[in-house]
Amino acid sequence: MSQELRFDGRVAIVTGAGNGLGRQHALLLASRGAKVVVNDLGGGRHGDGKSSAAADAVVEEIRAAGGEAVANYDSVENGAAIVQTALDAFGTVDIVINNAGILRDVSFQKMTQDDWDLVYRVHLKGSMSVSHAAWPIMREKGYGRIIMTTSAAGIYGNFGQANYCAAKLGILGLAHCLAEEGRSKNILVNTIAPLAASRLTETILPPEMLALLKPEYVSPLVAWLCHEDCEDTKGLFEVGAGYIGKLRWERTQGHSFNTSRAMTMDEIAGKWSKITDFTDSEHPSTTNESFGTILANLNKKSLGGNEFIDLDAASKDQ
Ligand code: NAI
């Protein structure tokens, strides 16, 4: 059997590591040799209050098992302070796991500005803030692994979670951009959409299901994506209950109208079934791939286009 994958010499920040998934990510990384900053504000599931108890308990658990960890109690909105804890204790940062989260579920009609702002600040701004503070360190050393935590609610939409859905899909957009910006510096950025029993799901899922949905079934994927042997970036994975799958965008073949004039809405209606037919679909993974197909229309003489436009140059300008 091959040797187990380890994180000796690596420094990891896990946000929201006082409970649920983050706690399990921190325990696993520490058990494999990583030095871990256990960040947790220690508030309630709706973002109320704060306490050092949650982070302290996980740090104690790691140390009792022979691992290395320090606590940090700042909100993820203050990423610089969290990264500073890593620098003070361990001198660097190699891994950032953006995991901290809260819920303020309410129908859009009843949602207050505060419900929107707090969820946005913890999830999207928090993921940006911690990553942004770690970014120059990772660039300088030519190594970094960043994990973002989105949600099926963000990807597919869910009733009563407009704030959460928007923030969670914003996190995916952030991840996609950082993956492109980090690629040349060996900073790899992947995103998970987990399902696990935690205080965030205890009111949504039945108890018999919760008993089986262990965070332990999510953390090994996170750890693998954080490992130096894993070369994937810009990935999005659904994970939980022993299942792991990868997602990507899908686009229909679509229909190309004549480009010598704008199409009419009646022409669109006439071609609607073709525009929305996913037979032989495409899977663009970059903006260049996306624009390439669209701009190719301009070069098709049969569509009234102009054959000498330099498409490579045009798409690179975007
Ligand atoms: P949890 O409530 O058990 O853990 C979240 C932790 O984040 C808590 O310990 C909390 O104190 C901490 N936290 C909250 N606001 C913070 C802030 N401003 N700064 C620092 N720490 C803060 O929840 P769970 O389920 O473990 O969630 C972890 C992540 O996974 C969240 O981002 C959540 O949205 C996401 N997620 C979880 C799912 C699940 O099935 N449990 C499903 C989809 C997404």
Coordinates of C-alpha atoms and ligand atoms in Angstrom, one line a residue:
M1 CA 0.0 0.0 0.0
S2 CA 1.2 3.5 -0.8
Q3 CA 2.3 5.9 2.0
E4 CA -0.4 8.2 3.4
L5 CA -0.6 11.7 2.0
R6 CA 0.7 14.2 4.6
F7 CA 1.0 17.9 5.2
D8 CA 4.2 18.1 7.2
G9 CA 5.6 21.6 7.1
R10 CA 2.4 23.1 5.7
V11 CA 0.4 25.8 7.5
A12 CA -3.4 25.8 7.1
I13 CA -6.1 28.3 8.0
V14 CA -9.5 26.8 8.5
T15 CA -12.3 29.4 9.0
G16 CA -15.3 28.5 11.0
A17 CA -13.4 25.5 12.4
G18 CA -15.0 25.5 15.8
N19 CA -18.0 23.3 14.7
G20 CA -19.3 21.1 11.9
L21 CA -17.4 20.8 8.7
G22 CA -14.6 23.2 9.6
R23 CA -13.8 21.4 12.8
Q24 CA -13.5 18.1 10.9
H25 CA -11.3 19.7 8.1
A26 CA -9.0 21.1 10.9
L27 CA -8.8 17.8 12.8
L28 CA -8.0 15.9 9.6
L29 CA -5.3 18.3 8.3
A30 CA -3.7 18.4 11.8
S31 CA -3.7 14.6 12.1
R32 CA -1.7 14.5 8.8
G33 CA 0.9 16.9 10.1
A34 CA -0.4 20.4 9.1
K35 CA 0.0 23.3 11.6
V36 CA -3.5 24.7 11.8
V37 CA -5.0 28.1 12.6
V38 CA -8.5 27.2 14.0
N39 CA -10.5 30.3 13.3
D40 CA -14.0 30.7 14.8
L41 CA -16.0 33.7 15.9
G42 CA -18.0 31.5 18.2
G43 CA -21.4 33.1 17.5
G44 CA -24.8 31.6 16.9
R45 CA -26.0 30.0 13.6
H46 CA -27.7 33.3 12.6
G47 CA -24.6 35.3 13.2
D48 CA -25.4 36.6 16.7
G49 CA -22.8 36.8 19.5
K50 CA -19.3 35.7 19.8
S51 CA -17.1 33.4 22.0
S52 CA -13.6 31.9 22.1
A53 CA -14.9 28.5 23.4
A54 CA -15.6 26.9 20.0
A55 CA -12.1 27.5 18.5
D56 CA -10.4 26.7 21.9
A57 CA -12.1 23.4 22.1
V58 CA -10.9 22.3 18.7
V59 CA -7.3 23.5 19.4
E60 CA -7.3 21.5 22.5
E61 CA -8.6 18.4 20.6
I62 CA -5.8 18.8 18.1
R63 CA -3.1 19.3 20.7
A64 CA -4.4 16.3 22.7
A65 CA -3.9 14.2 19.7
G66 CA -0.3 15.4 19.3
G67 CA -1.0 18.0 16.6
E68 CA -0.1 21.7 16.3
A69 CA -2.8 24.4 16.3
V70 CA -3.6 27.9 17.5
A71 CA -6.9 29.6 17.9
N72 CA -8.1 32.8 16.2
Y73 CA -11.5 34.4 17.2
D74 CA -11.8 37.1 14.5
S75 CA -14.6 37.3 12.1
V76 CA -13.7 36.2 8.6
E77 CA -14.5 39.8 7.5
N78 CA -11.1 40.7 9.1
G79 CA -9.0 38.3 7.1
A80 CA -5.8 40.2 7.7
A81 CA -6.0 39.5 11.5
I82 CA -6.5 35.7 10.8
V83 CA -3.6 35.5 8.4
Q84 CA -1.5 37.5 11.0
T85 CA -2.2 34.7 13.6
A86 CA -0.8 32.2 11.1
L87 CA 2.3 34.4 10.5
D88 CA 2.9 35.0 14.3
A89 CA 2.5 31.3 15.2
F90 CA 3.9 29.5 12.2
G91 CA 5.6 32.0 9.9
T92 CA 3.6 31.5 6.7
V93 CA 0.4 30.2 5.2
D94 CA 0.1 27.5 2.5
I95 CA -3.6 26.5 2.7
V96 CA -6.8 28.5 3.2
I97 CA -10.1 26.7 3.7
N98 CA -12.9 29.2 3.6
N99 CA -15.7 27.5 5.4
A100 CA -17.2 29.8 8.0
G101 CA -20.9 30.4 7.5
I102 CA -24.3 31.4 8.9
L103 CA -27.9 31.3 7.8
R104 CA -30.6 33.9 7.8
D105 CA -33.3 32.0 6.0
V106 CA -36.4 34.0 5.2
S107 CA -38.5 34.5 2.1
F108 CA -37.4 37.3 -0.2
Q109 CA -40.6 39.3 0.6
K110 CA -39.7 39.4 4.3
M111 CA -35.9 39.7 4.0
T112 CA -34.5 42.7 5.7
Q113 CA -31.4 44.6 4.6
D114 CA -29.6 43.2 7.6
D115 CA -30.5 39.6 6.6
W116 CA -28.9 40.3 3.2
D117 CA -25.8 42.2 4.5
L118 CA -24.8 39.8 7.3
V119 CA -25.0 36.7 5.1
Y120 CA -23.1 38.5 2.3
R121 CA -20.4 39.8 4.7
V122 CA -19.7 36.4 6.4
H123 CA -19.8 34.2 3.2
L124 CA -18.6 36.3 0.2
K125 CA -16.7 39.1 1.8
G126 CA -15.2 36.8 4.4
S127 CA -14.0 34.3 1.7
M128 CA -12.5 37.3 -0.2
S129 CA -10.9 38.9 2.9
V130 CA -9.1 35.8 4.2
S131 CA -8.0 34.8 0.7
H132 CA -6.9 38.4 -0.1
A133 CA -4.7 38.6 3.0
A134 CA -3.0 35.2 2.2
W135 CA -2.7 35.9 -1.5
P136 CA 0.6 37.9 -1.5
I137 CA 2.2 35.3 0.7
M138 CA 1.2 32.5 -1.6
R139 CA 2.3 34.4 -4.7
E140 CA 5.7 35.2 -3.1
K141 CA 6.3 31.5 -2.3
G142 CA 4.8 30.2 -5.5
Y143 CA 2.5 27.8 -3.6
G144 CA -1.0 27.9 -2.3
R145 CA -4.1 25.9 -2.0
I146 CA -7.5 27.6 -1.5
I147 CA -10.8 25.9 -0.8
M148 CA -14.1 27.8 -1.2
T149 CA -17.4 26.5 0.3
T150 CA -20.4 27.0 -1.8
S151 CA -23.8 25.2 -1.5
A152 CA -26.3 23.4 -3.7
A153 CA -28.6 26.2 -2.7
G154 CA -26.3 28.6 -4.5
I155 CA -25.8 26.5 -7.5
Y156 CA -29.5 25.5 -8.0
G157 CA -31.4 28.0 -6.0
N158 CA -33.6 27.4 -3.0
F159 CA -36.7 28.9 -1.5
G160 CA -36.1 31.3 1.4
Q161 CA -32.4 31.7 0.9
A162 CA -32.0 34.6 -1.6
N163 CA -29.2 36.1 0.6
Y164 CA -27.4 32.8 1.0
C165 CA -27.8 31.6 -2.6
A166 CA -26.4 34.9 -3.9
A167 CA -23.5 34.9 -1.6
K168 CA -22.7 31.3 -2.2
L169 CA -22.7 31.6 -6.0
G170 CA -20.7 34.8 -5.6
I171 CA -18.1 32.6 -3.8
L172 CA -18.0 30.4 -6.9
G173 CA -17.3 33.4 -9.1
L174 CA -14.6 34.5 -6.8
A175 CA -13.0 31.0 -6.9
H176 CA -13.1 30.9 -10.7
C177 CA -11.4 34.2 -11.0
L178 CA -8.7 33.4 -8.3
A179 CA -8.1 30.1 -10.1
E180 CA -7.2 32.0 -13.3
E181 CA -5.1 34.6 -11.4
G182 CA -3.3 32.0 -9.3
R183 CA -2.6 29.4 -12.0
S184 CA 0.9 30.8 -12.9
K185 CA 1.9 31.0 -9.3
N186 CA 0.9 27.5 -8.3
I187 CA -2.0 28.8 -6.3
L188 CA -4.8 26.3 -6.9
V189 CA -8.4 27.2 -6.0
N190 CA -11.3 24.6 -5.8
T191 CA -14.8 24.8 -4.5
I192 CA -17.0 22.3 -2.7
A193 CA -20.7 22.1 -2.3
P194 CA -21.1 19.9 0.8
L195 CA -24.0 18.1 2.5
A196 CA -23.4 17.1 6.1
A197 CA -25.1 17.1 9.5
S198 CA -24.3 20.3 11.4
R199 CA -26.2 23.0 13.3
L200 CA -26.9 24.7 10.0
T201 CA -28.7 21.6 8.7
E202 CA -30.2 20.2 11.9
T203 CA -33.5 22.0 11.4
I204 CA -33.7 21.3 7.6
L205 CA -33.1 17.5 7.5
P206 CA -34.7 14.7 9.5
P207 CA -32.8 13.3 12.5
E208 CA -32.4 9.8 11.0
M209 CA -30.7 11.2 7.9
L210 CA -28.5 13.6 10.0
A211 CA -27.2 10.7 11.9
L212 CA -25.7 9.3 8.7
L213 CA -24.5 12.6 7.1
K214 CA -21.2 12.9 8.9
P215 CA -18.7 15.8 8.2
E216 CA -16.1 13.0 8.1
Y217 CA -17.4 12.2 4.6
V218 CA -16.6 15.7 3.3
S219 CA -13.2 16.5 4.8
P220 CA -11.1 13.9 2.9
L221 CA -12.0 15.6 -0.4
V222 CA -11.1 19.0 1.0
A223 CA -7.8 17.6 2.3
W224 CA -7.0 16.0 -1.1
L225 CA -7.7 19.3 -2.9
C226 CA -5.4 21.0 -0.4
H227 CA -2.6 18.5 -1.0
E228 CA 0.5 19.3 -3.1
D229 CA -0.1 16.2 -5.2
C230 CA -3.5 17.4 -6.4
E231 CA -3.1 19.6 -9.5
D232 CA -6.7 20.4 -10.1
T233 CA -7.9 24.0 -10.0
K234 CA -11.1 25.8 -10.8
G235 CA -13.0 22.6 -9.9
L236 CA -16.5 22.5 -8.3
F237 CA -17.4 19.3 -6.4
E238 CA -20.6 18.1 -4.8
V239 CA -19.7 15.9 -1.8
G240 CA -21.5 14.2 1.1
A241 CA -22.6 10.8 2.4
G242 CA -19.8 9.1 0.6
Y243 CA -20.6 10.6 -2.8
I244 CA -18.2 12.9 -4.7
G245 CA -19.0 14.3 -8.1
K246 CA -17.6 17.1 -10.3
L247 CA -19.7 19.8 -12.0
R248 CA -19.2 21.9 -15.1
W249 CA -21.1 24.4 -17.2
E250 CA -23.1 23.1 -20.1
R251 CA -24.3 25.1 -23.2
T252 CA -26.5 24.1 -26.0
Q253 CA -25.2 24.0 -29.6
G254 CA -27.6 27.0 -30.0
H255 CA -28.5 28.7 -33.3
S256 CA -26.5 31.2 -35.3
F257 CA -28.5 33.9 -36.9
N258 CA -27.4 35.9 -39.9
T259 CA -25.1 38.6 -38.5
S260 CA -25.7 41.3 -41.2
R261 CA -28.6 42.6 -39.1
A262 CA -30.0 41.9 -35.6
M263 CA -32.4 39.0 -35.3
T264 CA -36.0 39.7 -34.5
M265 CA -37.8 38.3 -31.5
D266 CA -40.1 36.4 -33.9
E267 CA -37.1 34.7 -35.4
I268 CA -35.9 33.8 -31.9
A269 CA -39.3 32.3 -31.1
G270 CA -39.1 30.3 -34.3
K271 CA -35.7 28.8 -33.3
W272 CA -36.5 28.5 -29.6
S273 CA -36.5 24.7 -29.5
K274 CA -33.1 24.6 -31.2
I275 CA -31.6 27.3 -28.9
T276 CA -32.7 25.3 -25.8
D277 CA -31.9 21.8 -27.1
F278 CA -29.0 20.2 -25.1
T279 CA -28.3 17.5 -27.7
D280 CA -24.5 17.6 -28.4
S281 CA -24.0 20.3 -25.8
E282 CA -20.7 22.1 -25.3
H283 CA -18.8 22.7 -22.0
P284 CA -17.0 26.0 -22.2
S285 CA -14.6 26.4 -19.2
T286 CA -13.0 29.8 -19.9
T287 CA -14.3 33.2 -21.1
N288 CA -12.2 32.7 -24.3
E289 CA -13.9 29.4 -25.0
S290 CA -17.3 31.1 -24.4
F291 CA -16.6 34.1 -26.6
G292 CA -14.9 32.0 -29.2
T293 CA -18.1 30.4 -30.3
I294 CA -20.0 33.6 -30.2
L295 CA -17.4 35.6 -32.1
A296 CA -16.9 32.8 -34.7
N297 CA -20.3 33.9 -36.1
L298 CA -18.7 37.1 -37.2
N299 CA -16.4 35.2 -39.4
K300 CA -18.9 33.0 -41.2
K301 CA -19.5 34.5 -44.6
S302 CA -22.6 32.2 -45.0
L303 CA -24.1 34.3 -42.1
G304 CA -23.2 37.6 -43.6
G305 CA -19.9 37.8 -41.6
N306 CA -16.4 39.0 -42.4
E307 CA -13.8 36.2 -42.8
F308 CA -10.7 38.2 -41.8
I309 CA -11.4 39.2 -38.2
D310 CA -8.6 37.9 -35.8
L311 CA -10.7 36.0 -33.3
D312 CA -7.8 35.1 -31.0
A313 CA -6.9 38.8 -30.6
A314 CA -10.6 39.8 -30.2
S315 CA -11.3 37.3 -27.4
K316 CA -8.0 38.1 -25.6
D317 CA -9.2 41.7 -25.2
Q318 CA -12.1 40.6 -23.0
Ligands
NAI1 P1 -21.6 25.2 11.4 O1 -22.6 26.2 11.9 O2 -21.5 23.9 12.1 O3 -20.2 25.8 11.3 C1 -19.9 27.1 10.9 C2 -18.9 27.8 11.8 O4 -18.6 29.1 11.2 C3 -19.4 28.0 13.2 O5 -18.6 27.4 14.1 C4 -19.5 29.5 13.3 O6 -19.2 29.9 14.7 C5 -18.5 29.9 12.3 N1 -18.7 31.3 11.9 C6 -19.8 31.9 11.6 N2 -19.6 33.2 11.3 C7 -18.3 33.4 11.4 C8 -17.5 34.5 11.2 N3 -18.0 35.7 10.8 N4 -16.2 34.4 11.4 C9 -15.6 33.2 11.8 N5 -16.3 32.1 12.0 C10 -17.7 32.2 11.8 O7 -22.0 24.9 9.9 P2 -21.5 23.9 8.8 O8 -22.6 23.1 8.3 O9 -20.3 23.1 9.3 O10 -21.1 24.9 7.6 C11 -19.8 25.1 7.1 C12 -19.9 25.7 5.7 O11 -20.5 24.7 4.8 C13 -20.7 26.9 5.7 O12 -20.1 27.8 4.8 C14 -22.0 26.4 5.1 O13 -22.7 27.4 4.4 C15 -21.5 25.4 4.1 N6 -22.5 24.4 3.8 C16 -22.9 23.4 4.7 C17 -23.8 22.5 4.3 C18 -24.2 21.4 5.2 O14 -24.9 20.5 4.7 N7 -23.8 21.4 6.5 C19 -24.5 22.5 3.0 C20 -24.0 23.5 2.1 C21 -23.0 24.4 2.5

